[in-house]
Coordinates of C-alpha atoms in Angstrom, one line a residue:
Chain E
X21 CA -5.5 38.5 6.1
X22 CA -2.5 36.8 5.1
X23 CA -3.4 33.7 6.3
X24 CA -6.2 33.6 3.8
X25 CA -3.8 34.3 1.1
X26 CA -1.8 31.4 2.4
X27 CA -4.5 29.1 1.6
X28 CA -5.3 30.4 -1.7
X29 CA -1.8 30.0 -2.9
X30 CA -1.9 26.2 -1.9
X31 CA -1.8 24.1 -5.0
X32 CA -5.4 23.9 -6.4
X33 CA -7.0 20.4 -6.7
X34 CA -6.6 18.9 -10.0
X35 CA -10.3 19.3 -10.5
X36 CA -11.8 22.4 -8.8
X37 CA -15.2 21.7 -9.8
X38 CA -17.3 21.6 -6.6
X39 CA -19.3 18.5 -6.2
X40 CA -23.0 19.5 -6.5
X41 CA -25.2 17.7 -3.9
X42 CA -26.3 14.4 -5.1
X43 CA -30.1 14.2 -5.9
X44 CA -31.6 12.3 -3.0
X45 CA -33.6 10.0 -5.6
X46 CA -32.0 8.1 -8.2
X47 CA -33.5 8.0 -11.5
X48 CA -33.1 4.4 -12.9
X49 CA -33.8 5.4 -16.3
X50 CA -30.4 7.1 -16.8
X51 CA -27.6 6.0 -14.9
X52 CA -28.4 2.2 -14.1
X53 CA -27.5 -1.0 -16.1
X54 CA -29.8 -4.0 -16.3
X55 CA -29.9 -6.1 -13.4
X56 CA -28.2 -9.1 -14.7
X57 CA -25.4 -6.8 -16.0
X58 CA -24.6 -6.3 -12.4
X59 CA -25.4 -9.6 -10.6
X60 CA -23.6 -11.8 -13.3
X61 CA -20.2 -10.2 -13.2
X62 CA -20.2 -9.5 -9.7
X63 CA -21.2 -13.2 -8.7
X64 CA -18.3 -14.4 -10.9
X65 CA -16.1 -12.1 -9.1
X66 CA -17.5 -13.0 -5.7
X67 CA -16.7 -16.4 -6.3
X68 CA -13.0 -15.6 -7.1
X69 CA -12.9 -13.6 -4.0
X70 CA -14.4 -15.9 -1.6
X71 CA -13.4 -19.3 -2.7
X72 CA -9.7 -18.8 -1.3
X73 CA -11.2 -17.5 1.9
X74 CA -13.6 -20.5 2.1
X75 CA -10.5 -22.7 1.5
X76 CA -8.3 -21.3 4.4
X77 CA -11.3 -21.5 6.6
X78 CA -11.8 -25.0 5.7
X79 CA -8.4 -26.1 6.3
X80 CA -8.3 -24.4 9.5
X81 CA -11.3 -26.1 10.8
X82 CA -11.3 -29.7 9.2
X83 CA -9.2 -32.4 11.0
X84 CA -5.8 -33.1 9.5
X85 CA -5.9 -35.6 6.7
X86 CA -9.7 -35.0 5.9
X87 CA -10.5 -34.3 2.3
X88 CA -14.0 -33.2 3.0
X89 CA -15.3 -30.0 1.3
X90 CA -17.1 -29.1 4.5
X91 CA -15.5 -28.5 7.7
X92 CA -17.3 -31.3 9.4
X93 CA -16.5 -32.6 12.1
X94 CA -15.4 -29.3 13.1
X95 CA -12.0 -29.1 15.2
X96 CA -10.3 -26.2 16.8
X97 CA -7.1 -28.3 17.2
X98 CA -5.0 -26.2 14.5
X99 CA -5.7 -23.1 16.2
X100 CA -4.8 -24.4 19.7
X101 CA -1.5 -25.8 18.2
X102 CA -0.6 -22.7 16.3
X103 CA -1.7 -20.3 19.2
X104 CA 0.5 -22.3 21.8
X105 CA 2.9 -24.4 20.3
X106 CA 4.0 -22.1 17.6
X107 CA 3.6 -19.1 19.7
X108 CA 1.3 -17.2 17.6
X109 CA -0.2 -15.8 21.0
X110 CA 3.2 -14.1 21.3
X111 CA 3.3 -13.0 17.7
X112 CA -0.3 -11.7 18.0
X113 CA 0.5 -9.4 21.0
X114 CA 3.5 -8.2 19.2
X115 CA 1.7 -7.3 16.0
X116 CA -1.0 -5.5 18.1
X117 CA 1.6 -3.5 19.9
X118 CA 3.5 -2.7 16.4
X119 CA 0.1 -1.8 14.8
X120 CA -1.3 0.4 17.5
X121 CA 2.1 2.1 18.0
X122 CA 2.5 2.9 14.2
X123 CA -1.1 4.1 14.1
X124 CA -0.5 6.5 16.9
X125 CA 2.8 7.8 15.8
X126 CA 1.8 8.0 12.0
X127 CA -1.6 9.8 12.7
X128 CA 0.2 12.3 14.9
X129 CA 3.1 13.1 13.0
X130 CA 1.2 13.3 9.7
X131 CA -1.4 15.5 11.5
X132 CA 1.0 18.1 12.4
X133 CA 2.9 17.9 9.1
X134 CA -0.4 17.9 7.0
X135 CA -1.7 20.9 9.0
X136 CA 1.4 22.8 7.8
X137 CA 1.1 22.1 4.5
X138 CA -2.5 22.5 4.2
X139 CA -2.6 25.9 5.9
X140 CA 0.8 27.6 5.5
X141 CA 3.0 28.7 2.9
X142 CA 6.7 28.6 3.8
X143 CA 10.0 28.4 2.5
X144 CA 10.8 24.9 2.1
X145 CA 7.3 23.6 1.4
X146 CA 8.0 22.9 -2.3
X147 CA 11.1 21.1 -1.4
X148 CA 9.3 19.1 1.2
X149 CA 6.4 18.2 -1.1
X150 CA 8.9 17.0 -3.6
X151 CA 10.7 14.9 -1.0
X152 CA 7.3 13.3 0.0
X153 CA 6.4 12.4 -3.6
X154 CA 10.1 10.9 -4.3
X155 CA 10.1 9.0 -1.1
X156 CA 7.2 7.0 -2.8
X157 CA 9.8 5.5 -5.1
X158 CA 12.0 4.4 -2.4
X159 CA 11.3 0.8 -1.9
X160 CA 11.6 -0.4 1.8
X161 CA 12.7 -3.6 1.0
X162 CA 15.8 -2.2 -0.7
X163 CA 16.9 -0.1 2.2
X164 CA 16.9 -3.1 4.5
X165 CA 20.7 -3.0 4.7
X166 CA 21.2 0.7 5.8
X167 CA 18.3 0.5 8.0
X168 CA 19.6 -2.5 9.9
X169 CA 22.9 -0.9 10.5
X170 CA 21.1 2.5 11.8
X171 CA 19.2 0.3 14.1
X172 CA 22.2 -1.6 15.2
X173 CA 24.1 1.5 16.0
X174 CA 20.8 2.7 18.0
X175 CA 20.9 -0.6 19.7
X176 CA 17.4 -1.3 18.7
X177 CA 17.8 -4.6 16.9
X178 CA 15.5 -7.1 18.4
X179 CA 13.3 -4.4 20.0
X180 CA 9.9 -3.9 18.5
X181 CA 10.7 -0.2 18.6
X182 CA 12.9 -0.7 15.2
X183 CA 9.9 -2.0 13.2
X184 CA 7.5 0.6 14.7
X185 CA 9.9 3.3 13.7
X186 CA 10.5 1.9 10.1
X187 CA 6.8 1.4 9.5
X188 CA 5.9 4.8 10.7
X189 CA 8.5 6.4 8.4
X190 CA 7.2 4.6 5.4
X191 CA 3.7 5.4 6.1
X192 CA 4.4 9.0 6.7
X193 CA 4.6 10.6 3.0
X194 CA 1.3 9.3 1.9
X195 CA -0.5 9.7 5.1
X196 CA 0.4 13.5 5.2
X197 CA -0.5 14.0 1.7
X198 CA -3.9 12.5 2.4
X199 CA -4.2 14.6 5.8
X200 CA -3.3 17.7 4.3
X201 CA -5.9 17.3 1.4
X202 CA -8.4 16.5 4.0
X203 CA -7.7 19.7 6.0
X204 CA -7.7 21.6 2.8
X205 CA -11.3 20.8 2.5
X206 CA -12.2 22.2 5.8
X207 CA -12.9 25.9 5.2
X208 CA -10.5 28.2 6.6
X209 CA -13.1 30.6 7.5
X210 CA -14.3 28.2 10.3
X211 CA -11.0 28.4 12.0
X212 CA -10.9 32.1 11.6
X213 CA -14.4 32.5 13.2
X214 CA -13.2 30.6 16.0
X215 CA -10.3 32.8 16.4
X216 CA -12.4 35.8 16.4
X217 CA -14.6 34.2 19.1
X218 CA -11.3 34.0 21.4
X219 CA -9.9 30.5 20.8
X220 CA -6.2 30.3 20.1
X221 CA -4.9 28.2 17.1
X222 CA -4.4 25.0 19.1
X223 CA -8.1 25.1 20.3
X224 CA -9.6 26.2 17.3
X225 CA -8.0 23.3 15.5
X226 CA -9.3 20.8 18.1
X227 CA -12.9 22.0 18.4
X228 CA -13.3 23.1 14.8
X229 CA -11.1 21.1 12.3
X230 CA -10.5 18.0 14.2
X231 CA -14.0 16.9 14.2
X232 CA -14.4 17.3 10.7
X233 CA -11.3 15.4 9.8
X234 CA -12.6 12.2 11.5
X235 CA -13.1 10.2 8.3
X236 CA -9.7 11.1 7.0
X237 CA -8.1 10.4 10.2
X238 CA -9.7 6.9 10.5
X239 CA -9.0 6.2 6.9
X240 CA -5.2 7.2 7.4
X241 CA -5.0 5.5 10.9
X242 CA -6.4 2.2 9.9
X243 CA -4.1 2.4 6.8
X244 CA -1.1 2.7 9.1
X245 CA -2.4 -0.2 11.4
X246 CA -3.1 -2.6 8.6
X247 CA 0.2 -1.9 6.8
X248 CA 2.2 -2.5 9.7
X249 CA 0.1 -5.5 10.8
X250 CA 0.7 -7.0 7.3
X251 CA 4.3 -6.0 6.5
X252 CA 6.8 -8.7 6.6
X253 CA 10.5 -7.8 5.7
X254 CA 11.2 -5.3 8.5
X255 CA 10.1 -7.7 11.2
X256 CA 12.0 -10.7 9.4
X257 CA 15.1 -8.5 9.3
X258 CA 15.3 -6.5 12.6
X259 CA 13.8 -9.2 14.8
X260 CA 15.7 -12.1 15.8
X261 CA 14.4 -13.4 18.8
X262 CA 11.3 -15.7 18.2
X263 CA 9.4 -14.0 21.1
X264 CA 9.7 -10.6 19.5
X265 CA 8.5 -11.7 16.0
X266 CA 5.4 -10.6 14.6
X267 CA 2.3 -12.6 12.8
X268 CA 3.8 -12.4 9.1
X269 CA 7.0 -13.9 10.0
X270 CA 5.3 -16.5 12.2
X271 CA 3.2 -17.5 8.9
X272 CA 6.4 -17.4 6.8
X273 CA 8.0 -19.7 9.2
X274 CA 5.0 -22.1 8.8
X275 CA 5.3 -22.1 5.1
X276 CA 8.9 -22.6 4.8
X277 CA 8.9 -25.5 7.4
X278 CA 10.2 -28.8 5.9
X279 CA 6.9 -30.5 6.0
X280 CA 4.4 -27.8 5.7
X281 CA 1.3 -28.4 8.2
X282 CA -1.5 -27.2 6.2
X283 CA -3.9 -27.1 9.0
X284 CA -1.5 -24.9 11.4
X285 CA -0.9 -22.7 8.3
X286 CA -4.6 -22.2 7.7
X287 CA -5.2 -21.4 11.3
X288 CA -2.2 -19.0 11.5
X289 CA -3.7 -17.3 8.4
X290 CA -7.1 -16.8 9.9
X291 CA -5.6 -15.5 13.1
X292 CA -3.5 -13.3 10.9
X293 CA -6.8 -12.1 9.2
X294 CA -9.1 -11.7 11.9
X295 CA -8.0 -8.1 13.3
X296 CA -7.8 -6.8 9.8
X297 CA -11.3 -7.9 8.8
X298 CA -12.6 -6.4 11.9
X299 CA -10.9 -3.1 11.2
X300 CA -12.3 -3.0 7.7
X301 CA -15.7 -4.1 8.4
X302 CA -15.7 -1.1 10.8
X303 CA -14.3 1.5 8.6
X304 CA -15.7 0.3 5.1
X305 CA -18.0 3.5 4.9
X306 CA -15.6 5.9 6.1
X307 CA -12.9 4.5 3.8
X308 CA -14.5 5.5 0.4
X309 CA -15.7 8.6 1.7
X310 CA -12.5 9.7 3.3
X311 CA -10.6 8.4 0.1
X312 CA -13.1 10.4 -2.3
X313 CA -12.5 13.5 -0.1
X314 CA -8.9 13.4 0.2
X315 CA -8.3 11.2 -2.8
X316 CA -4.5 10.7 -3.9
X317 CA -5.2 13.5 -6.5
X318 CA -1.9 15.3 -5.3
Chain C
X2 CA 2.4 37.8 7.5
X3 CA 3.3 34.3 7.1
X4 CA 3.2 34.3 3.5
X5 CA 4.8 37.5 3.1
X6 CA 8.0 36.2 5.2
X7 CA 7.8 33.0 3.2
X8 CA 7.9 35.0 -0.2
X9 CA 10.2 38.2 0.2
X10 CA 12.2 37.8 3.3
X11 CA 15.0 35.1 4.2
X12 CA 13.8 33.1 7.1
X13 CA 13.7 34.9 10.3
X14 CA 16.7 34.5 12.7
X15 CA 15.8 32.2 15.3
X16 CA 14.6 34.2 18.3
X17 CA 15.3 33.3 21.9
X18 CA 11.8 34.2 23.0
X19 CA 10.2 31.3 24.7
X20 CA 6.6 32.3 24.0
X21 CA 4.5 30.0 22.0
X22 CA 5.5 29.5 18.6
X23 CA 4.8 32.4 16.2
X24 CA 3.0 31.6 13.1
X25 CA 6.2 32.2 11.2
X26 CA 8.0 29.3 12.8
X27 CA 5.0 27.1 13.3
X28 CA 5.0 25.4 10.1
X29 CA 8.8 24.4 10.5
X30 CA 7.9 23.0 14.0
X31 CA 4.9 21.2 12.6
X32 CA 6.8 19.6 9.7
X33 CA 10.0 19.0 11.9
X34 CA 9.0 15.6 13.3
X35 CA 8.1 14.2 9.9
X36 CA 11.2 15.8 8.1
X37 CA 13.6 14.5 10.8
X38 CA 12.1 10.8 10.6
X39 CA 12.3 10.9 6.7
X40 CA 16.0 12.2 6.9
X41 CA 17.1 9.8 9.3
X42 CA 15.2 6.8 8.1
X43 CA 14.8 7.3 4.4
X44 CA 17.3 9.9 2.9
X45 CA 20.2 8.8 4.9
X46 CA 19.8 5.3 4.0
X47 CA 19.4 6.2 0.2
X48 CA 22.6 8.0 0.5
X49 CA 24.4 5.1 2.1
X50 CA 23.0 2.8 -0.5
X51 CA 24.8 4.8 -3.4
X52 CA 27.8 5.0 -1.2
X53 CA 28.0 1.2 -0.6
X54 CA 27.3 0.6 -4.3
X55 CA 30.9 1.8 -5.1
X56 CA 32.3 -0.5 -2.3
X57 CA 33.2 -4.2 -1.9
X58 CA 31.2 -4.6 1.3
X59 CA 30.6 -8.1 2.7
X60 CA 30.7 -8.7 6.3
X61 CA 31.5 -12.5 5.8
X62 CA 34.2 -11.5 3.9
X63 CA 35.9 -8.4 5.5
X64 CA 39.3 -8.9 3.9
X65 CA 38.1 -8.1 0.6
X66 CA 36.1 -4.8 1.6
X67 CA 37.0 -1.5 0.2
X68 CA 36.4 0.8 -2.5
X69 CA 35.5 -0.8 -5.7
X70 CA 34.5 1.9 -8.0
X71 CA 32.0 1.0 -10.7
X72 CA 32.9 -2.7 -10.6
X73 CA 29.6 -3.7 -9.2
X74 CA 27.7 -2.0 -11.9
X75 CA 30.0 -3.4 -14.5
X76 CA 29.6 -6.9 -13.2
X77 CA 25.8 -6.7 -13.2
X78 CA 25.8 -5.4 -16.9
X79 CA 28.3 -7.5 -18.4
X80 CA 28.8 -10.6 -16.2
X81 CA 25.6 -11.5 -14.4
X82 CA 23.1 -13.0 -16.6
X83 CA 20.7 -13.4 -13.6
X84 CA 20.5 -9.7 -13.5
X85 CA 19.1 -9.6 -16.8
X86 CA 16.7 -12.2 -16.3
X87 CA 15.4 -10.4 -13.2
X88 CA 14.8 -7.2 -15.3
X89 CA 12.8 -9.0 -17.8
X90 CA 10.8 -11.0 -15.4
X91 CA 10.1 -7.6 -13.4
X92 CA 9.0 -6.0 -16.4
X93 CA 6.8 -8.7 -17.3
X94 CA 5.4 -9.1 -14.0
X95 CA 4.6 -5.3 -13.6
X96 CA 3.3 -4.9 -17.1
X97 CA 0.8 -7.8 -16.7
X98 CA -0.1 -7.5 -13.1
X99 CA -0.9 -3.7 -13.5
X100 CA -2.7 -4.0 -16.7
X101 CA -5.0 -6.8 -15.6
X102 CA -5.5 -4.9 -12.2
X103 CA -6.5 -1.9 -14.0
X104 CA -8.7 -3.6 -16.4
X105 CA -10.8 -5.7 -13.7
X106 CA -10.5 -2.9 -11.1
X107 CA -12.2 -0.4 -13.4
X108 CA -14.9 -3.0 -14.3
X109 CA -15.6 -3.8 -10.7
X110 CA -15.6 -0.1 -9.6
X111 CA -18.4 0.4 -12.2
X112 CA -20.1 -2.5 -11.0
X113 CA -20.5 -1.7 -7.5
X114 CA -20.8 2.0 -8.2
X115 CA -24.5 1.1 -9.3
X116 CA -27.1 1.0 -6.9
X117 CA -28.6 -2.7 -6.5
X118 CA -29.7 -4.7 -3.6
X119 CA -27.1 -5.7 -1.1
X120 CA -24.6 -3.1 -2.3
X121 CA -23.1 -2.8 0.9
X122 CA -22.3 -6.4 1.6
X123 CA -21.3 -6.7 -2.0
X124 CA -18.8 -4.0 -1.8
X125 CA -17.5 -5.1 1.7
X126 CA -17.0 -8.8 0.2
X127 CA -15.5 -7.9 -3.1
X128 CA -13.0 -5.5 -1.4
X129 CA -12.0 -7.8 1.4
X130 CA -8.9 -9.4 0.0
X131 CA -7.3 -5.9 -0.3
X132 CA -6.8 -5.9 3.5
X133 CA -5.0 -9.2 3.2
X134 CA -1.4 -9.2 3.3
X135 CA 1.2 -10.4 1.0
X136 CA 2.3 -13.1 3.1
X137 CA -1.5 -14.0 4.0
X138 CA -2.1 -14.2 0.1
X139 CA 0.6 -16.6 -0.1
X140 CA -0.4 -18.8 2.7
X141 CA -4.0 -19.1 1.1
X142 CA -2.7 -19.7 -2.4
X143 CA -0.2 -22.2 -1.2
X144 CA -3.1 -24.0 0.2
X145 CA -5.3 -23.6 -2.9
X146 CA -2.4 -24.8 -5.3
X147 CA -1.3 -27.7 -2.9
X148 CA -0.9 -30.8 -5.2
X149 CA -2.3 -33.2 -2.7
X150 CA -5.3 -31.5 -1.1
X151 CA -5.6 -28.0 -3.0
X152 CA -8.3 -26.9 -5.3
X153 CA -5.9 -28.0 -8.2
X154 CA -7.0 -31.7 -7.1
X155 CA -10.6 -30.8 -7.7
X156 CA -10.0 -29.1 -10.9
X157 CA -8.0 -31.9 -12.0
X158 CA -11.1 -34.1 -11.6
X159 CA -12.8 -31.6 -13.9
X160 CA -10.1 -32.1 -16.6
X161 CA -8.1 -28.8 -15.8
X162 CA -4.4 -29.4 -15.2
X163 CA -3.3 -32.8 -14.1
X164 CA -3.1 -34.8 -10.9
X165 CA -0.2 -34.5 -8.3
X166 CA 1.5 -31.4 -10.0
X167 CA 1.8 -28.1 -8.1
X168 CA 1.3 -25.1 -10.2
X169 CA 3.8 -23.3 -8.0
X170 CA 6.8 -25.7 -8.8
X171 CA 6.4 -26.2 -12.4
X172 CA 8.0 -23.6 -14.7
X173 CA 5.2 -23.4 -17.2
X174 CA 2.5 -22.7 -14.7
X175 CA 4.0 -20.8 -12.2
X176 CA 3.8 -17.4 -13.7
X177 CA 0.2 -17.4 -14.3
X178 CA -0.6 -18.9 -10.9
X179 CA 1.3 -16.2 -9.1
X180 CA -0.4 -13.6 -11.4
X181 CA -3.8 -15.0 -10.2
X182 CA -3.0 -15.0 -6.5
X183 CA -1.6 -11.2 -6.7
X184 CA -4.7 -10.3 -8.8
X185 CA -6.9 -11.6 -5.9
X186 CA -5.4 -9.0 -3.8
X187 CA -4.5 -6.3 -6.2
X188 CA -7.9 -5.7 -8.0
X189 CA -9.8 -4.5 -5.1
X190 CA -7.2 -1.9 -4.3
X191 CA -7.5 -0.6 -7.7
X192 CA -11.3 -0.8 -7.5
X193 CA -11.7 1.3 -4.3
X194 CA -9.4 4.1 -5.8
X195 CA -11.5 4.3 -8.8
X196 CA -14.6 3.9 -7.2
X197 CA -13.8 6.8 -4.9
X198 CA -13.2 9.1 -7.8
X199 CA -16.4 7.8 -9.6
X200 CA -18.3 8.9 -6.9
X201 CA -17.4 12.7 -7.5
X202 CA -18.7 12.6 -11.2
X203 CA -21.5 15.2 -11.5
X204 CA -24.6 13.5 -12.1
X205 CA -25.9 16.4 -14.2
X206 CA -23.5 15.6 -16.8
X207 CA -25.0 12.1 -17.2
X208 CA -28.6 13.8 -17.1
X209 CA -27.7 16.2 -19.9
X210 CA -26.1 13.2 -21.8
X211 CA -29.3 11.4 -21.5
X212 CA -31.4 14.1 -22.7
X213 CA -29.0 14.4 -25.6
X214 CA -29.6 10.7 -26.4
X215 CA -26.0 9.3 -25.7
X216 CA -26.0 5.6 -25.1
X217 CA -24.4 4.4 -21.8
X218 CA -21.2 3.2 -23.7
X219 CA -20.9 6.7 -25.2
X220 CA -21.5 8.2 -21.7
X221 CA -18.8 5.9 -20.2
X222 CA -16.4 6.9 -23.0
X223 CA -17.0 10.7 -23.1
X224 CA -17.9 11.5 -19.3
X225 CA -16.7 8.8 -17.1
X226 CA -13.2 7.9 -18.6
X227 CA -12.0 11.6 -18.9
X228 CA -13.1 12.2 -15.3
X229 CA -11.3 9.2 -14.2
X230 CA -8.1 9.9 -16.2
X231 CA -6.0 11.7 -13.4
X232 CA -7.1 8.9 -10.9
X233 CA -6.1 6.3 -13.1
X234 CA -2.9 7.7 -14.1
X235 CA -1.8 8.2 -10.5
X236 CA -3.0 5.0 -9.3
X237 CA -1.5 3.0 -12.1
X238 CA 1.7 4.6 -11.3
X239 CA 1.7 4.0 -7.6
X240 CA 0.6 0.5 -8.2
X241 CA 3.3 -0.2 -10.8
X242 CA 5.9 1.0 -8.3
X243 CA 4.3 -1.0 -5.8
X244 CA 4.3 -4.1 -7.8
X245 CA 7.7 -3.7 -8.8
X246 CA 9.1 -3.1 -5.0
X247 CA 7.0 -5.5 -3.2
X248 CA 8.6 -8.6 -2.1
X249 CA 6.4 -10.0 0.2
X250 CA 4.2 -12.1 -2.0
X251 CA 6.8 -13.7 -4.3
X252 CA 9.4 -14.1 -1.5
X253 CA 6.9 -16.3 0.4
X254 CA 4.9 -17.7 -2.5
X255 CA 7.7 -18.9 -4.8
X256 CA 10.7 -17.9 -3.2
X257 CA 11.7 -16.6 -6.7
X258 CA 11.7 -20.1 -7.8
X259 CA 11.4 -22.6 -9.6
X260 CA 14.9 -22.1 -11.1
X261 CA 14.8 -18.2 -10.6
X262 CA 11.7 -18.1 -12.8
X263 CA 9.8 -15.6 -10.6
X264 CA 12.6 -13.5 -9.2
X265 CA 11.9 -9.8 -9.5
X266 CA 15.0 -7.4 -9.2
X267 CA 14.2 -6.4 -5.7
X268 CA 13.7 -10.2 -4.8
X269 CA 17.1 -10.8 -6.3
X270 CA 18.6 -7.7 -4.2
X271 CA 16.8 -9.1 -1.2
X272 CA 18.4 -12.4 -1.6
X273 CA 21.8 -11.0 -2.4
X274 CA 22.0 -8.8 0.6
X275 CA 20.0 -10.9 3.2
X276 CA 21.3 -14.4 2.4
X277 CA 24.6 -13.9 0.5
X278 CA 25.6 -10.8 2.6
X279 CA 26.9 -9.3 -0.5
X280 CA 25.9 -5.6 0.5
X281 CA 28.1 -3.9 -2.1
X282 CA 26.8 -5.7 -4.9
X283 CA 23.0 -5.4 -3.7
X284 CA 23.5 -1.8 -3.2
X285 CA 24.6 -1.3 -6.8
X286 CA 21.5 -3.5 -8.0
X287 CA 19.5 -1.1 -5.8
X288 CA 21.0 2.1 -7.3
X289 CA 20.1 0.5 -10.7
X290 CA 16.4 -0.2 -9.6
X291 CA 16.0 3.4 -8.6
X292 CA 17.4 4.7 -11.8
X293 CA 15.0 2.6 -13.6
X294 CA 11.9 3.5 -11.3
X295 CA 12.6 7.2 -11.7
X296 CA 13.2 7.0 -15.3
X297 CA 10.2 4.9 -16.0
X298 CA 7.8 7.3 -13.9
X299 CA 9.2 10.5 -15.6
X300 CA 8.5 8.8 -19.1
X301 CA 5.0 7.7 -17.9
X302 CA 4.0 11.0 -16.4
X303 CA 5.3 12.9 -19.6
X304 CA 3.5 10.5 -21.8
X305 CA 0.2 10.8 -19.9
X306 CA 0.7 14.5 -19.8
X307 CA -0.4 14.5 -16.1
X308 CA -0.7 17.9 -14.7
X309 CA 1.0 19.2 -17.8
X310 CA -1.2 22.0 -18.7
X311 CA -1.8 23.6 -15.2

């Protein structure tokens, strides 16, 4: 039963108290604030959150030169212009490629590593965990120059591969820690039971653990996607050709143009936001459960 | 067996068997891809940054390249006033940003942790800026702060600020303007982390407290806050490191201006390396930034006694 011991010696979560099943009905008497204490501050905060969104929507939809506070008459000229003239169509494709590739690579590599960290005790584990932790202090922005040289050496400058690799590497540490925490929450006995039933390790993992990991994997994967979708400096640095650029770089060039075209900037911003908003709308629920299950508690 | 090998025996000599990986080798195989990627693209660049920090290295002035000893560091600390300015601004930026984010994030998490009509939608909406990138945040706030057509114009009508000034190009307003822009995106992040942890507080505790007649404020102080302590410490630390390191927002929002007023150390490093090609000096600054980050994190973790007792 050495494997069991292995799990036992894994570092215990900070708080070991098991979560009691939540009572189905909430008792308003003891845990609830008066209504106005919820709605008033929430309303104010909502205003702060939504006004900027409204503003960018407004600029993207109203004709240039209009000062109206409602986007009427509505025009999609800005979108057309940005999509074709400013090649946001190309940027969009590139960003999708980078995002999806980063998502797949990060999830696979972190899943393998996370499984090892959660289920085994091996010689370099401590050192490896320490390296993961330390890497959190390594700012990607500060490593631009050496990374540039590495990619130049690998002949990967101007190829999306460089950005995908760099994004993956910088997503890995946190993703791996999260996934290993998720796996620790899956009882090891379930896997053992599957072995007894004749599964090998791989099959047992696939049919027993993987389905239970879904919220965690969704959280980690969407994180990787969103981060690489949003991240700016790697693409700015490693991709010189315009037809290889990604959305954030395109946005930046709209902003730093001599005469800033506000309508185009707003439309570009909306295009940049749409995929992320869609992703988050879908995963909102899983994200919070995912976080509380595997939270960054170390 | 796997554990016995790990603790007692040196690693088994590699066997030539072609069978599927034995449990003993399996963990190493599993972490190999991650380890290789991190060695190649994090560890090696870090080491080369240390190496370059001792060199004069500027591809546009190759005749001056070579070993420089500690000249780069000496220059930074004694002859470069910009360096000190960026240090001060970095500290100011991180403290103000993280402090306000923690405060508002905690409040927001407590609010949306309650049950109320429309909670799902409310959460989705207030958390939404979190998904937005640094560059997009800048784009949005550039539109809002625009002197001609931004919200500043409508605020000026109401007597807040004055016409025709852009808050981003005025040295007296650029700092609060940038802080607010970053808060817009940063508060939800904090709130989500704290909310996740809030949901694991045992409800029995509150029930017991209720029976004992503890007020809601007392419950917060004696149950909620202690429970959140670790999450707060960790997310504050992560956030501080992130706010310090992040270049996206300020690079695109203010470009570090006006007059270097909003240049953080990492932004200065990016400018020194990307624009001025002074890689040796930028590497030295990077090294300084590392040391500061590590030192501050250690002190913070020690002071907060994180994971101290075991």
